[in-house]
mmCIF file of C-alpha atoms in Angstrom:
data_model
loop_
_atom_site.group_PDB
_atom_site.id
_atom_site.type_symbol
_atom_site.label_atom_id
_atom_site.label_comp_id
_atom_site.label_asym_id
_atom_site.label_seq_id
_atom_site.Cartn_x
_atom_site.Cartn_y
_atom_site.Cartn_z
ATOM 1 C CA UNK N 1 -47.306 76.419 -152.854
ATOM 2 C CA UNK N 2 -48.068 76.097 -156.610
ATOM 3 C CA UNK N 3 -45.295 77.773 -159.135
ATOM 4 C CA UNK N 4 -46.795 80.154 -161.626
ATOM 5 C CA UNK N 5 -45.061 83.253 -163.477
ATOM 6 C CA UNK N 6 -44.554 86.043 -162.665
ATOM 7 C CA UNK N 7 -43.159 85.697 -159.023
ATOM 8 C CA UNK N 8 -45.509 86.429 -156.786
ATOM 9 C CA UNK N 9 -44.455 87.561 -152.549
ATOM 10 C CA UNK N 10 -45.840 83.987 -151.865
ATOM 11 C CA UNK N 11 -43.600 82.228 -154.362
ATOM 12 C CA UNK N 12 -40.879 84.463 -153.092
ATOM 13 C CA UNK N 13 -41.009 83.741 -149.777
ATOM 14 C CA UNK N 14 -41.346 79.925 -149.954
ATOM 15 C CA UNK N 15 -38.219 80.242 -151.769
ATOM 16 C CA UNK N 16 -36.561 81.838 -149.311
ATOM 17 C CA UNK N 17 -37.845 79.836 -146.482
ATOM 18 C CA UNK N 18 -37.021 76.810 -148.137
ATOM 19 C CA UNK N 19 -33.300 77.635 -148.426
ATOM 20 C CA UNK N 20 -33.778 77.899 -152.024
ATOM 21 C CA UNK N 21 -32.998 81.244 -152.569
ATOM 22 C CA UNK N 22 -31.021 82.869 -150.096
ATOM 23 C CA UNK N 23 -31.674 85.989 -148.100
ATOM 24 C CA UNK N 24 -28.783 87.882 -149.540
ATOM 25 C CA UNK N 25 -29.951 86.782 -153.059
ATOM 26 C CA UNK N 26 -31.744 89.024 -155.560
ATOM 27 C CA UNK N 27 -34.096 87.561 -158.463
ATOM 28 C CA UNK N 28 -32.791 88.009 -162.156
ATOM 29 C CA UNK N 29 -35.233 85.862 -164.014
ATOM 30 C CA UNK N 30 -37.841 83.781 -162.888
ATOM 31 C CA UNK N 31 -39.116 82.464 -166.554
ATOM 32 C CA UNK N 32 -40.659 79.244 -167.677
ATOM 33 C CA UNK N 33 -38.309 76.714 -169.114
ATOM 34 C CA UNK N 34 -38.779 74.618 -171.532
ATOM 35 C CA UNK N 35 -42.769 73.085 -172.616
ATOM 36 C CA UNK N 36 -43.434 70.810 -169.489
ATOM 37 C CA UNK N 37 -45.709 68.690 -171.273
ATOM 38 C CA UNK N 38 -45.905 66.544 -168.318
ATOM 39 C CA UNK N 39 -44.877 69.497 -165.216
ATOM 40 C CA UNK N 40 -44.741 72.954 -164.497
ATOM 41 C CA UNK N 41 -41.220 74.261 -165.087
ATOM 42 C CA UNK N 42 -39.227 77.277 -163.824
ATOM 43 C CA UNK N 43 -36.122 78.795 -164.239
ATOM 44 C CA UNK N 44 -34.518 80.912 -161.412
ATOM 45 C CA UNK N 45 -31.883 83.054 -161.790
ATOM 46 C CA UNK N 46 -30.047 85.274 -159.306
ATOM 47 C CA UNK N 47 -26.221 87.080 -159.254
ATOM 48 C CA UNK N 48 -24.870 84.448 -158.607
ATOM 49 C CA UNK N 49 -26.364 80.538 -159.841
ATOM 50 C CA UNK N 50 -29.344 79.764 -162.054
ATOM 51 C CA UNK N 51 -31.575 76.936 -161.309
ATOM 52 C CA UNK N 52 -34.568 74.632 -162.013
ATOM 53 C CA UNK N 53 -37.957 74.421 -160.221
ATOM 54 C CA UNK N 54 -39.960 71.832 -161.327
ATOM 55 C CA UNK N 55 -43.094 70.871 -159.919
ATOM 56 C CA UNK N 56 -45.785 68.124 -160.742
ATOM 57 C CA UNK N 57 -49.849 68.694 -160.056
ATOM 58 C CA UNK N 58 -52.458 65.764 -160.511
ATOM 59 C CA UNK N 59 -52.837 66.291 -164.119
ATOM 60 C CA UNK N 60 -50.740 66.562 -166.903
ATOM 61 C CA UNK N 61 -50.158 70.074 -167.535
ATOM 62 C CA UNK N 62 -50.282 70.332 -171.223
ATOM 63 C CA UNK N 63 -53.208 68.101 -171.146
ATOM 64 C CA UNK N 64 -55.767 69.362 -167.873
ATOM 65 C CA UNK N 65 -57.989 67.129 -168.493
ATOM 66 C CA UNK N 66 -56.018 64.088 -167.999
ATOM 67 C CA UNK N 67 -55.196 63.199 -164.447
ATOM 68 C CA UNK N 68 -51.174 61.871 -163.581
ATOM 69 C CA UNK N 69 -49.798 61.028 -160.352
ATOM 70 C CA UNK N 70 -48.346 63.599 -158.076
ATOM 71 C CA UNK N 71 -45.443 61.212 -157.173
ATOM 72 C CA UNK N 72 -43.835 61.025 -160.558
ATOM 73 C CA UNK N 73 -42.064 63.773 -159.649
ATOM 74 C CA UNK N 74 -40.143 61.867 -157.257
ATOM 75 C CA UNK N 75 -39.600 58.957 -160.134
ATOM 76 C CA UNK N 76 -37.667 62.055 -162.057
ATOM 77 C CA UNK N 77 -35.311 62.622 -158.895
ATOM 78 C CA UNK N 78 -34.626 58.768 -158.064
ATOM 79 C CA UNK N 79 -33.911 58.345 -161.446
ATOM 80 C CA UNK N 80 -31.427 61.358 -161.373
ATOM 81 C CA UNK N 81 -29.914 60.404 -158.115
ATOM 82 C CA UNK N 82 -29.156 57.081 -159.714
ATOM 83 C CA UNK N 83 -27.652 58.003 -162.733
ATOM 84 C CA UNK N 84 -25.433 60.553 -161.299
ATOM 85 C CA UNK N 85 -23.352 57.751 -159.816
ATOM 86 C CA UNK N 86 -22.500 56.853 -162.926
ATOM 87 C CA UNK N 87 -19.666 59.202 -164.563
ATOM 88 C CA UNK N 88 -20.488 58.822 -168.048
ATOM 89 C CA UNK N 89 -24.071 59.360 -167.456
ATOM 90 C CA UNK N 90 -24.061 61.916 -164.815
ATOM 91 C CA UNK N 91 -22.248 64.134 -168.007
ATOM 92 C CA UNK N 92 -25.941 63.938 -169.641
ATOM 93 C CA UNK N 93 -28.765 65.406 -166.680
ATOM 94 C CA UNK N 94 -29.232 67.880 -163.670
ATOM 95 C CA UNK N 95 -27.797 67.130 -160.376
ATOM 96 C CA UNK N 96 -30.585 67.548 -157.651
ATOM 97 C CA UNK N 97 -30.442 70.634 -155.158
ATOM 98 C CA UNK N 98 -33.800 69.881 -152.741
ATOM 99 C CA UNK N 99 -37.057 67.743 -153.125
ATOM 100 C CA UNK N 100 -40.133 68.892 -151.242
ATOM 101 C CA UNK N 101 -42.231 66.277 -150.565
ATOM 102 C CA UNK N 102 -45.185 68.364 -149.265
ATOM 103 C CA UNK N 103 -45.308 70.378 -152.054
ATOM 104 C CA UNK N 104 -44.497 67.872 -154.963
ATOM 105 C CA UNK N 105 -41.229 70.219 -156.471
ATOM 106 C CA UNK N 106 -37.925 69.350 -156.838
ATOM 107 C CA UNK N 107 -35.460 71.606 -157.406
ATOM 108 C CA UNK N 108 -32.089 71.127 -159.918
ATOM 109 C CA UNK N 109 -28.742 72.153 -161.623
ATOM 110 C CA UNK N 110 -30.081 74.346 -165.033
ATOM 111 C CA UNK N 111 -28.301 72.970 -168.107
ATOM 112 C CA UNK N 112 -28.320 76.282 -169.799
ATOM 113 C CA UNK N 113 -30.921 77.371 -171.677
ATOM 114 C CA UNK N 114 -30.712 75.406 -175.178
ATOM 115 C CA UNK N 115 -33.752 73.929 -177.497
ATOM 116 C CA UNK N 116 -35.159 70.440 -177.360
ATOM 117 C CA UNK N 117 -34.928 68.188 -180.329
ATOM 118 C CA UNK N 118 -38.359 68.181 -181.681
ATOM 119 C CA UNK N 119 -36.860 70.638 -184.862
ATOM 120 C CA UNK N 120 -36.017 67.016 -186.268
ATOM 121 C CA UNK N 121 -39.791 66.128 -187.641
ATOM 122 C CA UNK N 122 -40.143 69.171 -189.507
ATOM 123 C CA UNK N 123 -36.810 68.895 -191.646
ATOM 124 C CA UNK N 124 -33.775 71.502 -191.827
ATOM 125 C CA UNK N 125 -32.873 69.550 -188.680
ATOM 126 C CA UNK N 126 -29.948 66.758 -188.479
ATOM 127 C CA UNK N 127 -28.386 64.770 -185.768
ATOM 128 C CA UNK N 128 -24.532 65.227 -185.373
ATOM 129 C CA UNK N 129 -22.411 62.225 -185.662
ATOM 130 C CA UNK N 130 -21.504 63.077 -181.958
ATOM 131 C CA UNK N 131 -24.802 63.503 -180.975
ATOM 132 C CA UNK N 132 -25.873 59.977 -182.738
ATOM 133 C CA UNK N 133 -23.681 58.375 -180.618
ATOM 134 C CA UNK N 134 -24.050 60.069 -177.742
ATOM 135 C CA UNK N 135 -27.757 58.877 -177.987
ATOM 136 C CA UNK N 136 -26.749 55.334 -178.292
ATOM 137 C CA UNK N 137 -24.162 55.728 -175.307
ATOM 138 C CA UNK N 138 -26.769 57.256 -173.009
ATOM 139 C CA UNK N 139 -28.898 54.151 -173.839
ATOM 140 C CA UNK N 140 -26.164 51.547 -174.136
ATOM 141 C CA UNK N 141 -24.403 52.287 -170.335
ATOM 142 C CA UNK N 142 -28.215 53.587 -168.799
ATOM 143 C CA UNK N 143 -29.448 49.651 -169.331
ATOM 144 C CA UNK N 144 -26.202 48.297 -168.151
ATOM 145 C CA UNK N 145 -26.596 49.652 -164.534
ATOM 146 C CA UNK N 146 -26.946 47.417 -161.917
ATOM 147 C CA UNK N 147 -30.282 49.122 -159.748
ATOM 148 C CA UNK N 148 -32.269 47.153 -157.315
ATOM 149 C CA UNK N 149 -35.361 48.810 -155.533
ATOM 150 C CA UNK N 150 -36.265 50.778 -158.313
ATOM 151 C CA UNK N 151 -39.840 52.240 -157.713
ATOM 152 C CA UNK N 152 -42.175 49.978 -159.614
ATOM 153 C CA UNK N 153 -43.939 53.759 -160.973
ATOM 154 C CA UNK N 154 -47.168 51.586 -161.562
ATOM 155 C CA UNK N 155 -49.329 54.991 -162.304
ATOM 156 C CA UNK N 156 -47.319 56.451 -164.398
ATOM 157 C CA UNK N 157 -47.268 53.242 -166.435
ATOM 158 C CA UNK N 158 -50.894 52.385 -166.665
ATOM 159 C CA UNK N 159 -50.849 56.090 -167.542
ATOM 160 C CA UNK N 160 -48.769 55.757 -170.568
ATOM 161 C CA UNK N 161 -50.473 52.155 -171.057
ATOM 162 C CA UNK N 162 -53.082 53.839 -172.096
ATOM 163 C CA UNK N 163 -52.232 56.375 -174.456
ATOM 164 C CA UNK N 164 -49.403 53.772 -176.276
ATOM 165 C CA UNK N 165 -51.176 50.200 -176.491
ATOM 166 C CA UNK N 166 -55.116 51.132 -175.970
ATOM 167 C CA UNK N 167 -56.880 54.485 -176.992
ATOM 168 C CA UNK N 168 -55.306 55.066 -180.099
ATOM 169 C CA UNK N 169 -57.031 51.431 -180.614
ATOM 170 C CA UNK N 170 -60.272 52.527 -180.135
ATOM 171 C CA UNK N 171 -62.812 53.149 -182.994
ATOM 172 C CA UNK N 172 -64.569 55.968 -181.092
ATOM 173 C CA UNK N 173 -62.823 57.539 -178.524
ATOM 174 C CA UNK N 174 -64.030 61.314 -178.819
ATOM 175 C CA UNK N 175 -60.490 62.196 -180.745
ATOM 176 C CA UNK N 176 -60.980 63.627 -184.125
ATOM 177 C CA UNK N 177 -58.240 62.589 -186.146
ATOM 178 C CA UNK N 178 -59.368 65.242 -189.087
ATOM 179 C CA UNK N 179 -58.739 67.882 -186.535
ATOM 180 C CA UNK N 180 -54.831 67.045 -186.755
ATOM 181 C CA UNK N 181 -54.811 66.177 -190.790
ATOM 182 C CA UNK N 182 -57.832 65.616 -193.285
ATOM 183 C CA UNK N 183 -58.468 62.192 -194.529
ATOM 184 C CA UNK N 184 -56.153 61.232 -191.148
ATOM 185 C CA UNK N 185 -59.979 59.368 -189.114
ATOM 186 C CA UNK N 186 -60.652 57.266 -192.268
ATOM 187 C CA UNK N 187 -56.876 56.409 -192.483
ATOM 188 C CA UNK N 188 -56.576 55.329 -188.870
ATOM 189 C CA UNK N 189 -59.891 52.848 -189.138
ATOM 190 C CA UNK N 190 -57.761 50.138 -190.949
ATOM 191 C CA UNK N 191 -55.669 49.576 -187.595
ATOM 192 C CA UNK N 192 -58.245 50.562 -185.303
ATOM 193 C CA UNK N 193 -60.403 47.653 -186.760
ATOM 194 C CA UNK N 194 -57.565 44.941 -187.406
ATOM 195 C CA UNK N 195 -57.871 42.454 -184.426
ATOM 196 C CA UNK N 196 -54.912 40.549 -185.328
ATOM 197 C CA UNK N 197 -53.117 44.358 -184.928
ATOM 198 C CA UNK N 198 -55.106 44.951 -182.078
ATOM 199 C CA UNK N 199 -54.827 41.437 -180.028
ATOM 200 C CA UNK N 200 -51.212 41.637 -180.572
ATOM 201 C CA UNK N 201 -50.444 45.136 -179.227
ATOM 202 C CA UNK N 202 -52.870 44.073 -176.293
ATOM 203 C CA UNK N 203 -50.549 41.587 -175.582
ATOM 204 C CA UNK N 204 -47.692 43.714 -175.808
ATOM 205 C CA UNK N 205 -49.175 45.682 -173.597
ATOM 206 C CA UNK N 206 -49.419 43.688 -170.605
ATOM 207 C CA UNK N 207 -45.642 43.027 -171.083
ATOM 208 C CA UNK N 208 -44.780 46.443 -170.953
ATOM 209 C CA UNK N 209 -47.146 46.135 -167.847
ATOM 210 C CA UNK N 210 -44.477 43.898 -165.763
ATOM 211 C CA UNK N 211 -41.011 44.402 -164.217
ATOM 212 C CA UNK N 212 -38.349 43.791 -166.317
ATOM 213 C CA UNK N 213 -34.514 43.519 -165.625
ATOM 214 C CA UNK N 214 -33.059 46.680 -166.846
ATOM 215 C CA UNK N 215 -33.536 50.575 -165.959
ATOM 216 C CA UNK N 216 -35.497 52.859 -168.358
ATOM 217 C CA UNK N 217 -35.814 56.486 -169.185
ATOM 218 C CA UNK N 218 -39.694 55.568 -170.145
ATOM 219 C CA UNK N 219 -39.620 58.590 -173.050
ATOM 220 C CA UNK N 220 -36.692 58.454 -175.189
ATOM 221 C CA UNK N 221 -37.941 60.829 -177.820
ATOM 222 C CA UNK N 222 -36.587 64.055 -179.154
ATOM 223 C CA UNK N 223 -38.324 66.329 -176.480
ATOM 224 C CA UNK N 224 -35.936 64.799 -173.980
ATOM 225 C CA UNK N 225 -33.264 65.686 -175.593
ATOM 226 C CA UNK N 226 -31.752 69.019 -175.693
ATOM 227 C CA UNK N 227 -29.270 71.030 -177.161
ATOM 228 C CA UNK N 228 -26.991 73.789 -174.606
ATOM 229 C CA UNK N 229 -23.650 74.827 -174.752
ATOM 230 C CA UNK N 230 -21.876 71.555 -173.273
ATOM 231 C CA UNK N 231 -23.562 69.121 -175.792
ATOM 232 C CA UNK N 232 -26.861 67.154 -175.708
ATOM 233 C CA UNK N 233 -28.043 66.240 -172.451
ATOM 234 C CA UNK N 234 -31.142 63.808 -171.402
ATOM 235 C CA UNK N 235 -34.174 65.117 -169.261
ATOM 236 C CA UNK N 236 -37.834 64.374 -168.689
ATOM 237 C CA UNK N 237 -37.548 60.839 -166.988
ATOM 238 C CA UNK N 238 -40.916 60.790 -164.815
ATOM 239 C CA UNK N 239 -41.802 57.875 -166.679
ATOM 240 C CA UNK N 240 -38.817 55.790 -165.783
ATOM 241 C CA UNK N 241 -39.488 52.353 -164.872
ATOM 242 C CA UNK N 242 -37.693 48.698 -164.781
ATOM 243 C CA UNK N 243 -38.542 47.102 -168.214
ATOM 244 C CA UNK N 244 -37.183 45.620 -171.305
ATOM 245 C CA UNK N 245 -34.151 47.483 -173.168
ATOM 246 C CA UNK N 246 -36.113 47.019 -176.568
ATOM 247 C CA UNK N 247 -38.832 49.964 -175.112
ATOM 248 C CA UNK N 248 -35.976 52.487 -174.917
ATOM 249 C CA UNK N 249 -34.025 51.338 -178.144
ATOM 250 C CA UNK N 250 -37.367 51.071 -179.827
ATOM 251 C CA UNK N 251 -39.252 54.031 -179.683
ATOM 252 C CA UNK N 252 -36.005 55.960 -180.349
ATOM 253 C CA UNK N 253 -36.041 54.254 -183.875
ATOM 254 C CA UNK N 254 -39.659 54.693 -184.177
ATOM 255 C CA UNK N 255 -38.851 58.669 -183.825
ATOM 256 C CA UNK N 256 -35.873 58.857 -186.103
ATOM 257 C CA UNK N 257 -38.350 56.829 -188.580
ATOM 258 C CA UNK N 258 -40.986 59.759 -188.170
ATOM 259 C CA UNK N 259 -38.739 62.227 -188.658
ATOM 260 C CA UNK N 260 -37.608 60.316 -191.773
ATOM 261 C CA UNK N 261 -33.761 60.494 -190.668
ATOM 262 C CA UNK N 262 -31.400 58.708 -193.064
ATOM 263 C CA UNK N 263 -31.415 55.364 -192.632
ATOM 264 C CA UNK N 264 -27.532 55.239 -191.962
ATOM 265 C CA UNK N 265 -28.234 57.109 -188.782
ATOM 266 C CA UNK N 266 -30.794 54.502 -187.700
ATOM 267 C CA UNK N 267 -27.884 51.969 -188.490
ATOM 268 C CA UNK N 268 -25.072 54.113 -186.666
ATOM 269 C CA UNK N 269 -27.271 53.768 -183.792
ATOM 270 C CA UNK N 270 -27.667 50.218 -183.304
ATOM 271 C CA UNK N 271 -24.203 50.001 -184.352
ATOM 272 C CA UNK N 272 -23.417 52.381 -181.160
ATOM 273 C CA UNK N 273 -25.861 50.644 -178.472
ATOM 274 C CA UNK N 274 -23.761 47.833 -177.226
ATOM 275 C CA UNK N 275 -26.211 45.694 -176.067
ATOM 276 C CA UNK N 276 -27.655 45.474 -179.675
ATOM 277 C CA UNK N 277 -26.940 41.258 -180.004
ATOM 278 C CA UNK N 278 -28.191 41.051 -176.589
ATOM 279 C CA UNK N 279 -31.758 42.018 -177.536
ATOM 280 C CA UNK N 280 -34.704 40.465 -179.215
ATOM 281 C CA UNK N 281 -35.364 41.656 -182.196
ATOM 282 C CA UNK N 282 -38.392 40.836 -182.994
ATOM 283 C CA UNK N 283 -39.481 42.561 -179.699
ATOM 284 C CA UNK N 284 -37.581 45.303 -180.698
ATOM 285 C CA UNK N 285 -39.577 45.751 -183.751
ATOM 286 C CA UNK N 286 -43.022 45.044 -182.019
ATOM 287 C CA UNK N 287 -41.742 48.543 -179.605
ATOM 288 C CA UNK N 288 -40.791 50.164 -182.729
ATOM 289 C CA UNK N 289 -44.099 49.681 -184.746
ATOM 290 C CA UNK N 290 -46.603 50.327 -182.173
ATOM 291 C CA UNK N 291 -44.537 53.663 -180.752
ATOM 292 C CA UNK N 292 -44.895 54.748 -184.819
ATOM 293 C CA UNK N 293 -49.041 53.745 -184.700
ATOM 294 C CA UNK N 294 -49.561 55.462 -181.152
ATOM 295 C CA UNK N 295 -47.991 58.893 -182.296
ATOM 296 C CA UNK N 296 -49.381 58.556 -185.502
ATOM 297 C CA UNK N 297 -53.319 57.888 -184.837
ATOM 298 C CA UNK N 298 -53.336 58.733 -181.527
ATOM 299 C CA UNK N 299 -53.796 61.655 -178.879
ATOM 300 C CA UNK N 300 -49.698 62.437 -178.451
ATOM 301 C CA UNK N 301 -49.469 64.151 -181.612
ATOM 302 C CA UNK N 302 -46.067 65.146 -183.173
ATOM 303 C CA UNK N 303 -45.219 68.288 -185.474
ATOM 304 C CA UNK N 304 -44.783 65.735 -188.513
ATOM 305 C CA UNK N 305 -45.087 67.420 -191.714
ATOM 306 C CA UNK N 306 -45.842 63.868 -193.516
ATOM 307 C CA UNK N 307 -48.413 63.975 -195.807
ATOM 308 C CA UNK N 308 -51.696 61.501 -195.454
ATOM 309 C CA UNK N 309 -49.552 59.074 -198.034
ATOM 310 C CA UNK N 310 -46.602 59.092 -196.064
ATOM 311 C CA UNK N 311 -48.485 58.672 -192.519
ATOM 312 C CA UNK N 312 -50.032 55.460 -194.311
ATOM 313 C CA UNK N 313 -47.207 53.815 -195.769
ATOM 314 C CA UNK N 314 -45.457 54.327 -192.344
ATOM 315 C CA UNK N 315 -48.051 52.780 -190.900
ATOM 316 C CA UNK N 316 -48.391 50.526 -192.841
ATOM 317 C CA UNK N 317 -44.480 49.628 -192.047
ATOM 318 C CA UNK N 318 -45.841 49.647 -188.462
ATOM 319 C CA UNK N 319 -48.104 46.770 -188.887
ATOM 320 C CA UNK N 320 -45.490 45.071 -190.584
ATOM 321 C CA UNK N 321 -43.186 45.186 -187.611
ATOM 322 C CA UNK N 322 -45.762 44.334 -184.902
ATOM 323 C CA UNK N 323 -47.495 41.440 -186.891
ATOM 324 C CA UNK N 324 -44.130 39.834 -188.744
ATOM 325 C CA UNK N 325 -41.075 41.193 -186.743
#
């Protein structure tokens, strides 16, 4: 069963097969939600309860052409299922209703319809104080848990291996930078020829590559965060894995550097994350640099409104952090 809008009788009666939608239940909305970069998702909505239908296929869905695992779906629901033992953190994401396993959907709470974060690179859009914090928090208590038997979510992380430490690297890899911003391809050939840069993002790399010690969402960037009624809550975690804290902390900063947020937020932050003397820096800053170089000359775009200066004195301030953190 593959969810598409509108409802089709198909659709409509694996829902109510599946005890997702009872027989006494009538369909309000049944409306996308949110992008899904990564998944297909729903919203259904009856009298009564409104919920979330997500689903993964074996590509990503904003991208056809590039294949994903089917199973990361079921990284997104461990990950859930974990966290919601935690109070604090269980205040933040969906609670799970049903996983299919033959069909690759899981189905959860709905947050209430709000809007993601990604406002932020395009200016006229600020963090709260609260929400600051709240960011750090999320972070601070998600790497403190204490999880064993974590899925090791191998694919998903050769998946994003790729797209963060080697093809933005490449000097010819069919992606016209001049397509996103003029003058952007000739730009980018200073870092995709460096092999000092190069050699030493390879090697960080293969360390994001191994198990590490803590718990991860695997994307901590403003489109998994959104704003509803109750506050900012945390979604999108099919990339979860065990690594190093830094990844998280790091490519946070490296998207509150893109979106050229005032550096006092940058310090509230790491003032908020607890573990903060805990971590190496100078990892830390490696994370930070090469999340700013991957978004910036490679395929994950971001709505920046930076100019071709600005994207090269940031990276610029990349290189600096990868090659003397």
């Amino acid at each position: 069963m593959i969810l598409q809008i509108p409802l089709n009788p198909r659709q409509e009666k694996y829902l109510r097969k599946s005890g997702l939608l009872l027989s006494n239940e009538n369909i309000l909305e049944y409306s996308k939600a949110g992008e899904g970069n990564m998944n297909v998702v729903v919203r259904l909505k009856t009298e009564t309860r409104s919920i979330i239908l997500k689903q993964s296929r074996p590509f990503v869905n904003k991208y056809p052409t590039i294949p994903a695992p089917l199973g990361r779906i079921f990284i997104e629901d461990d990950f859930y299922r974990i966290i919601n033992r935690n109070e604090f953190l269980s205040s933040y994401s969906p609670k799970i209703i049903a996983r299919d396993k033959i069909n690759h959907l899981v189905a959860m709470d709905d947050l209430g319809k709000g809007s993601d974060f990604m406002g932020v690179y395009r200016g006229g859009f600020s963090f709260s104080e609260e929400e600051s914090g709240a960011l750090a928090g999320y972070l601070s208590s998600l790497h403190q848990l204490k999880v064993t038997n974590f899925p090791d979510n191998i694919e998903m992380k050769k998946l994003n291996h790729e797209h963060i430490f080697i093809y933005p690297y490449m000097e010819f890899n069919g992606f016209d930078l001049d397509s996103v911003q003029p003058g952007l391809q000739a730009m980018s050939m200073k870092f995709k020829t460096d092999l000092k840069l190069k050699n030493t993002i390879k090697n960080l790399g293969k360390r994001y590559l191994e198990n590490g010690k803590h718990l991860l969402h695997g994307d901590f960037y403003p489109g998994s965060w959104i704003r509803v009624d109750s506050g900012l809550k945390v979604i999108d975690p099919e990339f979860a894995f065990m690594g190093d804290a830094e990844f998280d902390l790091g490519v946070l900063i490296a998207h509150l550097k893109m979106a050229k947020s005032n550096q006092n937020t940058i310090n509230a932050i790491k003032n908020s994350y607890s573990l903060y003397s805990e971590l190496d820096e100078k990892l830390l800053h490696k994370y930070i640099g090469t999340e700013i170089l991957r978004r910036l000359i490679g395929l994950a775009q971001l709505p920046l409104t930076l100019t071709l200066e600005e994207k090269s004195g940031l990276a610029e301030e990349a290189k600096k952090l990868i090659l003397k953190p």
